[in-house]
Short mmCIF file of C-alpha atoms and ligand atoms in Angstrom, two decimals:
data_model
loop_
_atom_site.label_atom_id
_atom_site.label_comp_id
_atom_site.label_asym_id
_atom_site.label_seq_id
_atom_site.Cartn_x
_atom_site.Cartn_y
_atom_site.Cartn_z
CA UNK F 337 -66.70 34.87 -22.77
CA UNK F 338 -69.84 35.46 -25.11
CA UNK F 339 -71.66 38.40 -23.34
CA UNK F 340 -75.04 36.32 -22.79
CA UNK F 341 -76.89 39.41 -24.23
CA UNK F 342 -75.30 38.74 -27.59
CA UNK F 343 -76.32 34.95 -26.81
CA UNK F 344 -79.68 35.85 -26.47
CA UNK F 345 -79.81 38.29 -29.35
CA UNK F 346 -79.02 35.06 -31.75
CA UNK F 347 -81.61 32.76 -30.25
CA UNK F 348 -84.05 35.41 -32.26
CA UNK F 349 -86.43 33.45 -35.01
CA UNK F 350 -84.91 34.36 -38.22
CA UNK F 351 -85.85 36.51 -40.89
CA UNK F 352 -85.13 36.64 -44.92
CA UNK F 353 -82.85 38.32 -45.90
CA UNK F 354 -84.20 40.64 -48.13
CA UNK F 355 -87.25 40.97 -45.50
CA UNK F 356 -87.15 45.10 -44.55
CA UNK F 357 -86.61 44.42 -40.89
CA UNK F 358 -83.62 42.59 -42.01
CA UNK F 359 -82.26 45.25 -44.11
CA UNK F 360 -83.13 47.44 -41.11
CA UNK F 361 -80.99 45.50 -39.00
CA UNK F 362 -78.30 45.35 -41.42
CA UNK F 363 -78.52 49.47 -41.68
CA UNK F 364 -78.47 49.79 -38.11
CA UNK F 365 -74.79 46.84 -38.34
CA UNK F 366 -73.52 49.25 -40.73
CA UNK F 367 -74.24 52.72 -38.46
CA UNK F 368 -72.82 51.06 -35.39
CA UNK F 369 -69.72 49.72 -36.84
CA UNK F 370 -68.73 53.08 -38.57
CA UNK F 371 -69.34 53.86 -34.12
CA UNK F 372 -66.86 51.31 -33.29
CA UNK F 373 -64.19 52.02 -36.10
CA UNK F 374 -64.74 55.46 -35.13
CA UNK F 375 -65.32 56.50 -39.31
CA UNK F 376 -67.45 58.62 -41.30
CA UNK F 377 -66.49 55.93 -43.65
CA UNK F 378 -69.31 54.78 -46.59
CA UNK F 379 -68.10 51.55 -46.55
CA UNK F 380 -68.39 49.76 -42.99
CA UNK F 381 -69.92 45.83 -42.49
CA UNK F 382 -69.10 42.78 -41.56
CA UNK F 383 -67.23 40.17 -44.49
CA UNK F 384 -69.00 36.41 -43.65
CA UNK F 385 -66.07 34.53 -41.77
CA UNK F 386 -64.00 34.70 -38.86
CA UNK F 387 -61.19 37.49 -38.98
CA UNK F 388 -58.90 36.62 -41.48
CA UNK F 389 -62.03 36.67 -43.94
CA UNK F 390 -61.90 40.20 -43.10
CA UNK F 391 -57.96 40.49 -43.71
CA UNK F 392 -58.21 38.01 -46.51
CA UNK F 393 -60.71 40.11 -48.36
CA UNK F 394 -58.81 43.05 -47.84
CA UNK F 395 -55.70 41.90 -49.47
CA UNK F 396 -57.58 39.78 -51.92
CA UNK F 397 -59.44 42.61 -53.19
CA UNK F 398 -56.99 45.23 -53.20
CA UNK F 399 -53.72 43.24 -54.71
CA UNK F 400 -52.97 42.00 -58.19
CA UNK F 401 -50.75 39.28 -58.52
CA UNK F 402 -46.92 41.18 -58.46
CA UNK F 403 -48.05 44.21 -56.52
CA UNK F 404 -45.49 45.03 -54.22
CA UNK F 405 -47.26 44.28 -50.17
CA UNK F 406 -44.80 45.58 -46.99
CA UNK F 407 -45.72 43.59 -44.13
CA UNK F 408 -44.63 44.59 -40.71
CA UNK F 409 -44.38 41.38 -38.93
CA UNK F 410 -43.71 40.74 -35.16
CA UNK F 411 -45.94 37.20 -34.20
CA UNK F 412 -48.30 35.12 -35.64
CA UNK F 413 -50.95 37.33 -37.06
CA UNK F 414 -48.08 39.05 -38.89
CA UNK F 415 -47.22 35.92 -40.02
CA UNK F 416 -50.84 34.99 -41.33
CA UNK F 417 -50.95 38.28 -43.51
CA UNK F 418 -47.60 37.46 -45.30
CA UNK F 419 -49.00 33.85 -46.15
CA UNK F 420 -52.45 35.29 -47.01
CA UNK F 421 -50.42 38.08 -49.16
CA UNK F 422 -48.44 35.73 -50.73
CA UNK F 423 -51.33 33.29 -51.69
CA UNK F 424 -53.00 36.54 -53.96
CA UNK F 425 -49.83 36.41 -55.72
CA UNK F 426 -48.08 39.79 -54.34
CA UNK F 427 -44.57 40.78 -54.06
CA UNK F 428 -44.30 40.15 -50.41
CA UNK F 429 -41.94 42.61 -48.73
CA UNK F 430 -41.39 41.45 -45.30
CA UNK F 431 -40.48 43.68 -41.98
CA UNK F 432 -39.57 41.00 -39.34
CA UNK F 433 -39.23 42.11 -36.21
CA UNK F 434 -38.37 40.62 -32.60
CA UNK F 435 -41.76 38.58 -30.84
CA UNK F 436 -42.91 40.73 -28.07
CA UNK F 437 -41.85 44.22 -29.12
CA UNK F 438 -43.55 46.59 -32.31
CA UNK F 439 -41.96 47.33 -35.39
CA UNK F 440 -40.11 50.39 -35.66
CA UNK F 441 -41.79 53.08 -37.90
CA UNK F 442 -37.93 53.32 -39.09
CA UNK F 443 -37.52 49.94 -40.12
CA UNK F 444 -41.32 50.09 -42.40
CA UNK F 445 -39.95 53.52 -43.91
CA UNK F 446 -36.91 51.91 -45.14
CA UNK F 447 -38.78 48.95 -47.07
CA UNK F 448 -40.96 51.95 -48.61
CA UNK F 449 -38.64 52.99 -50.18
CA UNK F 450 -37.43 50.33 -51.69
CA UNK F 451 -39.86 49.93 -54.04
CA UNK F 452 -43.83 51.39 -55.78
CA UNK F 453 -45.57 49.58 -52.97
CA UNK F 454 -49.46 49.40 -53.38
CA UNK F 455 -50.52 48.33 -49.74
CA UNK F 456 -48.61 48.24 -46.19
CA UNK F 457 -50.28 45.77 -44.15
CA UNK F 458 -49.51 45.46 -40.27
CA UNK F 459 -51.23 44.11 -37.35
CA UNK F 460 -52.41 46.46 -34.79
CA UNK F 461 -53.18 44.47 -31.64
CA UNK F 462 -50.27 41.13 -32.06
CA UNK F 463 -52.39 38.67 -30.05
CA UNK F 464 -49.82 36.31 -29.98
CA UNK F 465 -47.30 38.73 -28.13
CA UNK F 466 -49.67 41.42 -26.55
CA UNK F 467 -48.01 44.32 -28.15
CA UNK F 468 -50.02 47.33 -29.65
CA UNK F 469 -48.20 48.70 -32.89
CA UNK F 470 -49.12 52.52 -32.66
CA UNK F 471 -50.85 53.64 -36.70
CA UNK F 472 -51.04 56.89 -36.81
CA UNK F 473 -47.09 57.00 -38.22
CA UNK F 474 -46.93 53.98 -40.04
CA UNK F 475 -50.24 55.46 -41.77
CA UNK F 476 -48.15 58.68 -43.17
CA UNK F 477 -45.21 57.03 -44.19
CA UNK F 478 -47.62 54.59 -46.10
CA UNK F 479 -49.09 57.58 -47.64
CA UNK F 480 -45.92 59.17 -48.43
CA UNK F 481 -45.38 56.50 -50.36
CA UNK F 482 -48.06 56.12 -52.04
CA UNK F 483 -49.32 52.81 -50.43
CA UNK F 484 -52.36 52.21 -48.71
CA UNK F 485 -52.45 51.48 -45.33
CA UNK F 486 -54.60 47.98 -44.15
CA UNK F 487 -54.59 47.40 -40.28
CA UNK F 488 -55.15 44.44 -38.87
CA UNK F 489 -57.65 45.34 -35.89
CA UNK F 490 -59.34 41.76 -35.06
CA UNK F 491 -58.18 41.78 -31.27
CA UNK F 492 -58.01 45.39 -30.78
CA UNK F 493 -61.73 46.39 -32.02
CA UNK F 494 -63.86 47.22 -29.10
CA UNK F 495 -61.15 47.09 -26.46
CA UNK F 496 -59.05 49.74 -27.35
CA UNK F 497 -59.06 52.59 -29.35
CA UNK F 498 -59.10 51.98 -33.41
CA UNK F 499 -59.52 55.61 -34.50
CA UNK F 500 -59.76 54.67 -38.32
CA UNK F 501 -60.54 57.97 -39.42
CA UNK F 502 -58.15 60.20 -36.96
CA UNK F 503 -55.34 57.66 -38.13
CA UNK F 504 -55.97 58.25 -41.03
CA UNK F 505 -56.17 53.95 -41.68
CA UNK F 506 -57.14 53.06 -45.04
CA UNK F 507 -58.62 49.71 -44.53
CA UNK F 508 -59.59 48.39 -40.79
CA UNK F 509 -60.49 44.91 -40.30
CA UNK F 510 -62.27 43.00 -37.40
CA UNK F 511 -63.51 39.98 -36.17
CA UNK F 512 -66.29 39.60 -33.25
CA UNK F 513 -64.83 37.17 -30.64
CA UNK F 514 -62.00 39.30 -29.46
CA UNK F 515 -63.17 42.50 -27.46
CA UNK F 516 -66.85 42.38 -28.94
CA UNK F 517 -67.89 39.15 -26.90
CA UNK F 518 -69.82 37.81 -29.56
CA UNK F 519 -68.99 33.58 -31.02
CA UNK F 520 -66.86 33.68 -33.89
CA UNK F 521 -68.15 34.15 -37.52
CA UNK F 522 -67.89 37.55 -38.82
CA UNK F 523 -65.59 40.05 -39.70
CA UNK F 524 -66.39 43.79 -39.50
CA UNK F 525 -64.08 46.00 -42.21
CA UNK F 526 -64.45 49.84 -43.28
CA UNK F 527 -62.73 51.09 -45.96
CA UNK F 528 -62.42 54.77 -47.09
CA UNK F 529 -63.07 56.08 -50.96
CA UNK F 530 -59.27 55.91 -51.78
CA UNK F 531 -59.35 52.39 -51.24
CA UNK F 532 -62.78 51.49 -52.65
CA UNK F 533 -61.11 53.05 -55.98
CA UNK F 534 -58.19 51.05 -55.93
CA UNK F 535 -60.67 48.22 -55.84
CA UNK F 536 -63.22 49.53 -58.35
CA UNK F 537 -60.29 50.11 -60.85
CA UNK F 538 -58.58 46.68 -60.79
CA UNK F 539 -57.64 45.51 -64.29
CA UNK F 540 -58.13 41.68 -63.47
CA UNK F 541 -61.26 40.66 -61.42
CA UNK F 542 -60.70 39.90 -57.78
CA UNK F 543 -59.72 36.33 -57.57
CA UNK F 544 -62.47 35.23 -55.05
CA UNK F 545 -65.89 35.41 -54.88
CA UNK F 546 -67.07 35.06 -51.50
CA UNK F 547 -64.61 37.59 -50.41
CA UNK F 548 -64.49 40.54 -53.18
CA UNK F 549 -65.14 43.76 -51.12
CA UNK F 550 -66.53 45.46 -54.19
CA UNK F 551 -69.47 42.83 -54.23
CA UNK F 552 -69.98 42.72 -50.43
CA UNK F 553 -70.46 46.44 -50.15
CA UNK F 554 -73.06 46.59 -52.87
CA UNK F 555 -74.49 43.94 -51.10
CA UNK F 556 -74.23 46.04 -47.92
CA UNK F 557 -75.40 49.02 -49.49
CA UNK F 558 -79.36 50.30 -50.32
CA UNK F 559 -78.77 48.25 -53.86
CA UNK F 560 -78.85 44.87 -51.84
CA UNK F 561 -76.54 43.07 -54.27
CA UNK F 562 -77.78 39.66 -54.04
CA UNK F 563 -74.34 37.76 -52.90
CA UNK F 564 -74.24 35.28 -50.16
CA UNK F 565 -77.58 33.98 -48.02
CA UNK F 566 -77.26 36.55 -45.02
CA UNK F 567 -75.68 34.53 -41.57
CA UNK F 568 -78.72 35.95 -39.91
CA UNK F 569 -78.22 34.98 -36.32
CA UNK F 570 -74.82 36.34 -36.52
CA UNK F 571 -75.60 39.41 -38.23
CA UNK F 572 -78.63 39.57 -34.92
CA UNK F 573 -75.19 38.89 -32.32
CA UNK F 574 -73.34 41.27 -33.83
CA UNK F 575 -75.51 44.10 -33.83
CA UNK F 576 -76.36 43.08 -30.26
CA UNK F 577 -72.55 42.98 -29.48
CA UNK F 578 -72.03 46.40 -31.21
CA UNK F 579 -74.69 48.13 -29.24
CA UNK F 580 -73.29 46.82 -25.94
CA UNK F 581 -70.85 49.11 -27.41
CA UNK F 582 -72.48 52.15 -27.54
CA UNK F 583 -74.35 52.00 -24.48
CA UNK F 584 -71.61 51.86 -22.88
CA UNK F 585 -69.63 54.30 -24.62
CA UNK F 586 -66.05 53.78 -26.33
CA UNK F 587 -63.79 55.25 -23.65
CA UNK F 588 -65.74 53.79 -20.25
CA UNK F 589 -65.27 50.55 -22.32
CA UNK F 590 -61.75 51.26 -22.91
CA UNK F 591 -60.98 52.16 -19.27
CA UNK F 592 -62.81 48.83 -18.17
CA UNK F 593 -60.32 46.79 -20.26
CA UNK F 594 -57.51 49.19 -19.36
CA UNK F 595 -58.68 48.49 -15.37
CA UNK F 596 -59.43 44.99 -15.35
CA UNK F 597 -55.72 44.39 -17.31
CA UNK F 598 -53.81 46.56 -14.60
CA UNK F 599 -55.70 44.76 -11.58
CA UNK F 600 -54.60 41.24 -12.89
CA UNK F 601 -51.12 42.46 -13.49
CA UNK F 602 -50.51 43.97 -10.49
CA UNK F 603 -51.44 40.44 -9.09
CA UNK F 604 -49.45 38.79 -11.44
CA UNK F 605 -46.39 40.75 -10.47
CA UNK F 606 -47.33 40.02 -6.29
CA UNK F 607 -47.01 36.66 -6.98
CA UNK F 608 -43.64 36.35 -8.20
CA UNK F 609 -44.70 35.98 -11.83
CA UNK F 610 -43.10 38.12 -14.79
CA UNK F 611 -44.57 39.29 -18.05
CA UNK F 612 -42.97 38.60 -20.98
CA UNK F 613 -42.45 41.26 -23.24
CA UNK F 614 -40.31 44.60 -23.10
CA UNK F 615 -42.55 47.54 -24.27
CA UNK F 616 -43.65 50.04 -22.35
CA UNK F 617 -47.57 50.06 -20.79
CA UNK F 618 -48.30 52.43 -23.88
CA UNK F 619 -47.21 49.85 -26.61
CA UNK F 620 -49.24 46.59 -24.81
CA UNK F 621 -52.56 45.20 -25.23
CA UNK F 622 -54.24 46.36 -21.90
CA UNK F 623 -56.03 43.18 -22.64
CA UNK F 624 -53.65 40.33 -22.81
CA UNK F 625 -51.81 39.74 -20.45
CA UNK F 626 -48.45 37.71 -21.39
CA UNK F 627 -46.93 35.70 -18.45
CA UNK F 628 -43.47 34.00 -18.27
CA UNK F 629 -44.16 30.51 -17.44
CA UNK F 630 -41.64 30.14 -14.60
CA UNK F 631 -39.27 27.41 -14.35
CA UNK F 632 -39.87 23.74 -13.37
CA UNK F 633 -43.30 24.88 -14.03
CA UNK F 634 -45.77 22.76 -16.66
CA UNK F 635 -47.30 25.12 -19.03
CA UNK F 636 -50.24 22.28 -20.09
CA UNK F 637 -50.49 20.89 -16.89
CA UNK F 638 -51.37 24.27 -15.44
CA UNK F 639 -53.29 25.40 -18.07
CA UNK F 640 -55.78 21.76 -17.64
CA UNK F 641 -55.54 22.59 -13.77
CA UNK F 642 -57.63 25.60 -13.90
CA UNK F 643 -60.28 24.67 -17.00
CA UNK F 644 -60.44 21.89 -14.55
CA UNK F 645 -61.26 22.87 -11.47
CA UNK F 646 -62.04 26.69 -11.85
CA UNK F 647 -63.56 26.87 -15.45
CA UNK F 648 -60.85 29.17 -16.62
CA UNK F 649 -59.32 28.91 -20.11
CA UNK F 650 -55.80 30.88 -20.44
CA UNK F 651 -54.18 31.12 -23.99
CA UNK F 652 -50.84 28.89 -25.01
CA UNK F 653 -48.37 30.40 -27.12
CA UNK F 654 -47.33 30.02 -30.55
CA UNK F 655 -44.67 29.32 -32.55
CA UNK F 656 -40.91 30.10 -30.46
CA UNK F 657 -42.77 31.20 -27.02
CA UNK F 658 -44.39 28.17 -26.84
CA UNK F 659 -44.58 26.51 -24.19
CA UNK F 660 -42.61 29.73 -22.84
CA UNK F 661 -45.60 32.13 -21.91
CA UNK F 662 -49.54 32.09 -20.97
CA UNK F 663 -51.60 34.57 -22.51
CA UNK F 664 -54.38 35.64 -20.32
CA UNK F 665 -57.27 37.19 -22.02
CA UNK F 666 -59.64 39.70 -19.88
CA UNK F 667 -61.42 41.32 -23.47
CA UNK F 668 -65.13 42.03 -23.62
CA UNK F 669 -67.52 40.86 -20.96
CA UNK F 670 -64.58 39.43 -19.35
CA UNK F 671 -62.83 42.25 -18.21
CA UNK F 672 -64.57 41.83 -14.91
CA UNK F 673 -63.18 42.37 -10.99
CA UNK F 674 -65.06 38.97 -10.37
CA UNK F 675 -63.21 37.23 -12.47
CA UNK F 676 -59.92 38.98 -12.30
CA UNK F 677 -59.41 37.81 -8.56
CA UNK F 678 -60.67 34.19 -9.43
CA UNK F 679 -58.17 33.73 -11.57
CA UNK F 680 -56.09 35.23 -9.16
CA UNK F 681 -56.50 32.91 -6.61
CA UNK F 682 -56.78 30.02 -9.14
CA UNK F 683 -53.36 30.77 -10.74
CA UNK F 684 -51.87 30.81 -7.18
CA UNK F 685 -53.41 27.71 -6.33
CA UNK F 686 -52.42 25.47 -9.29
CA UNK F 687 -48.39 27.07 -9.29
CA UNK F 688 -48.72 25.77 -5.38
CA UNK F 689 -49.41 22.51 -6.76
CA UNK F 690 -45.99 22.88 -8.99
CA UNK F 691 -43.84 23.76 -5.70
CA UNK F 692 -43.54 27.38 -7.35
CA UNK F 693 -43.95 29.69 -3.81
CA UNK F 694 -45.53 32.53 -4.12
CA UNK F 695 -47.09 34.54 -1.03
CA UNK F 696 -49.76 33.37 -0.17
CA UNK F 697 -53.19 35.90 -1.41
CA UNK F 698 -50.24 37.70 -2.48
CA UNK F 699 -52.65 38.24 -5.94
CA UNK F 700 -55.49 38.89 -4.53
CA UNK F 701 -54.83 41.52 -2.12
CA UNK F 702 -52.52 43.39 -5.03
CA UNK F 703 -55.46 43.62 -7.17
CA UNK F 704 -57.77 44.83 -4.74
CA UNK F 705 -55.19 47.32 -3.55
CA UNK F 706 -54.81 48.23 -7.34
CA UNK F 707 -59.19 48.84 -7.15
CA UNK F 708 -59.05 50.34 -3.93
CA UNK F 709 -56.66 53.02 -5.63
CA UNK F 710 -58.44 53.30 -9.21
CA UNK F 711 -61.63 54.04 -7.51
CA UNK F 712 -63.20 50.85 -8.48
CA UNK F 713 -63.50 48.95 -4.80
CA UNK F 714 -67.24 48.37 -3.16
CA UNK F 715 -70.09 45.98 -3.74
CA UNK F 716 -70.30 44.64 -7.49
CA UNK F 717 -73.78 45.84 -9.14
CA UNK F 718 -76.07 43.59 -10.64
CA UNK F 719 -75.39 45.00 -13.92
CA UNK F 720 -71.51 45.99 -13.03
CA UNK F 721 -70.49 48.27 -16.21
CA UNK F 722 -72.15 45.42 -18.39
CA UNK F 723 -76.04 46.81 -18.80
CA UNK F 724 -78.42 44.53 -19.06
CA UNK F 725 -75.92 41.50 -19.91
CA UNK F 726 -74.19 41.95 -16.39
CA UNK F 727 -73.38 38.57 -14.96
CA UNK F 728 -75.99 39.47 -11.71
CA UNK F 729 -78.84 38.56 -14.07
CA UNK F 730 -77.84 35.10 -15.30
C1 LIG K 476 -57.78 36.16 -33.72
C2 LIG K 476 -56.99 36.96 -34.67
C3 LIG K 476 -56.99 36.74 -36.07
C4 LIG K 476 -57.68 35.58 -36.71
O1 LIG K 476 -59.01 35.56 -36.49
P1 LIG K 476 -59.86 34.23 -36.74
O2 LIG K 476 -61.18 34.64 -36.22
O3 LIG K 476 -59.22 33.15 -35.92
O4 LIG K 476 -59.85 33.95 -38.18
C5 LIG K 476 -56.27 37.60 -36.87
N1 LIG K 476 -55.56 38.60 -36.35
C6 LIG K 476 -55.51 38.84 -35.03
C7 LIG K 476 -54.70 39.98 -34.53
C8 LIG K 476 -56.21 38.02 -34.14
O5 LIG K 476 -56.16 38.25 -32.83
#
């Protein structure tokens, strides 16, 4: 869901782009995304697009056709880098690894060393699977190589800690629909100096315009590059988005997500269901919840059932799980208790209708326990961890 502050924020009557309260705005974008990458970073701002503009521009500004790219790839986001790698004419290096666990840091050290690689690319938050590949390893064997290290952070920004700097991540890219509750339509990067460089001292030009990081930072910067006409009421939802951030503080929004996930899957679990995946809590998306769809059960006929009737959306699968697992998204202004035991009770009431048993408020009464025992059990507020967007004032 699109927190409806961030809605609001883009209904705002626009402004040119070169107008100062616009480039006021755009300073304050820049300030509160070096917040949410947690970086002292120069170079912070959203790339026009949805997220793979951000990962595109990344790996289309920093590779030369033949440059050797390791990519650590475990579902379809890994998947997506590779083909966007390959497109900007690298030497694509793959790491495949098994969908619903991380790659090894083992398994990326050995394809190091196999060759002078100029970037390691993985994913940090695999949507696809729900599993959270820890960087702060990864980033010093890529270093000990001499590679760069470019992170993949479009579901994980906002929802979970991406601590660029104390990582040590060399390039960080976003997107704003994931854990920021904003629509789709930009994609918030930082870089640090070591990779602006790389960039900077490219022997062939960067072989697209719209996307060359170089251009979009000097566009970013105080010497307003004049590059592409400014999205304005996306640049307005994202700042909105980002200071919903800040007012409420990187780890009380962490904890919400990292409530709001446990709540549903203790439910999940009391009603029979199992997740799919086999890494620990540690190395899963508090966020995503990935559920086995049981046998003799219709993944599309469930999934219609409650859009249907209870105006909730769970995510299909991709690739070999399809068909094989939900994914059930509680990021941003979702992570709520509200909706947590609606979809809850919805999800108990639809597998009724498929003759799967499960106990009945079985859900329910696991994620309230699972409240009760966090601390977070009582009346709702209007504004319920959410400030001024909470869902009490719509
Ligand atoms: C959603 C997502 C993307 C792609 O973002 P788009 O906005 O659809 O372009 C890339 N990587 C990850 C990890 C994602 O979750």
């Amino acid at each position: 869901m699109a927190d409806p502050r961030v809605l609001r924020a883009m209904s705002t009557p626009l402004l040119g782009q070169f107008d100062p309260e616009f480039t006021a705005i755009m300073g304050e974008v820049v300030e509160l995304s070096r917040f949410a990458f947690q970086t002292a970073n120069a170079r912070a701002f959203p790339v026009p697009g949805t997220g793979r503009a951000g990962l595109e521009a990344a790996i289309v500004s920093l590779v030369e056709p033949g440059d050797r790219v390791v990519v650590a790839e475990c579902g379809r986001f890994g998947l997506l880098t590779i083909e966007i790698a390959e497109r900007c004419g690298a030497e694509v290096v793959p790491v495949r690894g098994e969908w619903g666990r991380i790659i090894e840091p083992d398994a990326i050290a050995s394809a190091l060393e196999g060759g002078r690689t100029k970037i390691l690319a993985v994913v940090h938050g695999e949507t696809s699977t729900g599993v959270l590949q820890p960087l702060e390893e990864i980033a010093r064997l890529a270093h000990a190589h001499g590679a760069l290290l470019v992170a993949d952070c479009v579901v994980t920004l906002g929802g979970c800690a991406v601590a660029v700097d104390r990582w040590a991540v060399d390039v960080a890219t976003a997107g704003t629909q994931k854990c920021l509750s904003c629509p789709s339509g930009l994609a918030p990067v930082t870089f640090n100096a070591r990779a602006e460089r790389v960039i900077r001292e490219r022997r062939s030009k960067v072989r697209s315009n719209y996307l060359d990081l170089g251009q979009l930072a000097d566009y970013w910067s105080p010497a307003r590059f004049n590059h592409h006409t400014a999205p304005t009421s996306m640049v307005y939802g994202l700042r909105e988005a980002l200071r919903a951030v800040r007012e409420e503080g990187l780890e009380a929004r962490f904890a919400r997500h990292r409530l709001h996930g446990d709540a549903l899957r203790a439910g999940i679990d009391a009603l029979g269901l199992s997740l799919f995946g086999k890494e620990p809590p540690e190395r899963r998306l508090p966020f995503i919840t990935p559920v086995v769809v049981p046998e003799g059960v219709d993944d599309l006929r469930v999934r219609r059932r409650l859009i249907e009737d209870f105006a909730i959306e769970i995510g299909a699968a991709f690739g070999p799980l399809q068909g094989k697992i939900w994914r059930i998204g509680t990021m941003g202004y979702s992570a709520q208790r509200q909706n947590i035991l609606l979809c809850l009770t919805a999800l108990e009431s639809v597998l009724r209708g498929e003759g799967f048993r499960a106990a009945a408020g079985a859900g329910v009464d696991a994620a309230l326990a699972h409240y009760a025992a966090a601390g977070a059990a009582g009346p709702l507020a209007v504004d319920d961890n959410l400030g001024a967007g909470g869902i009490g004032r719509l």
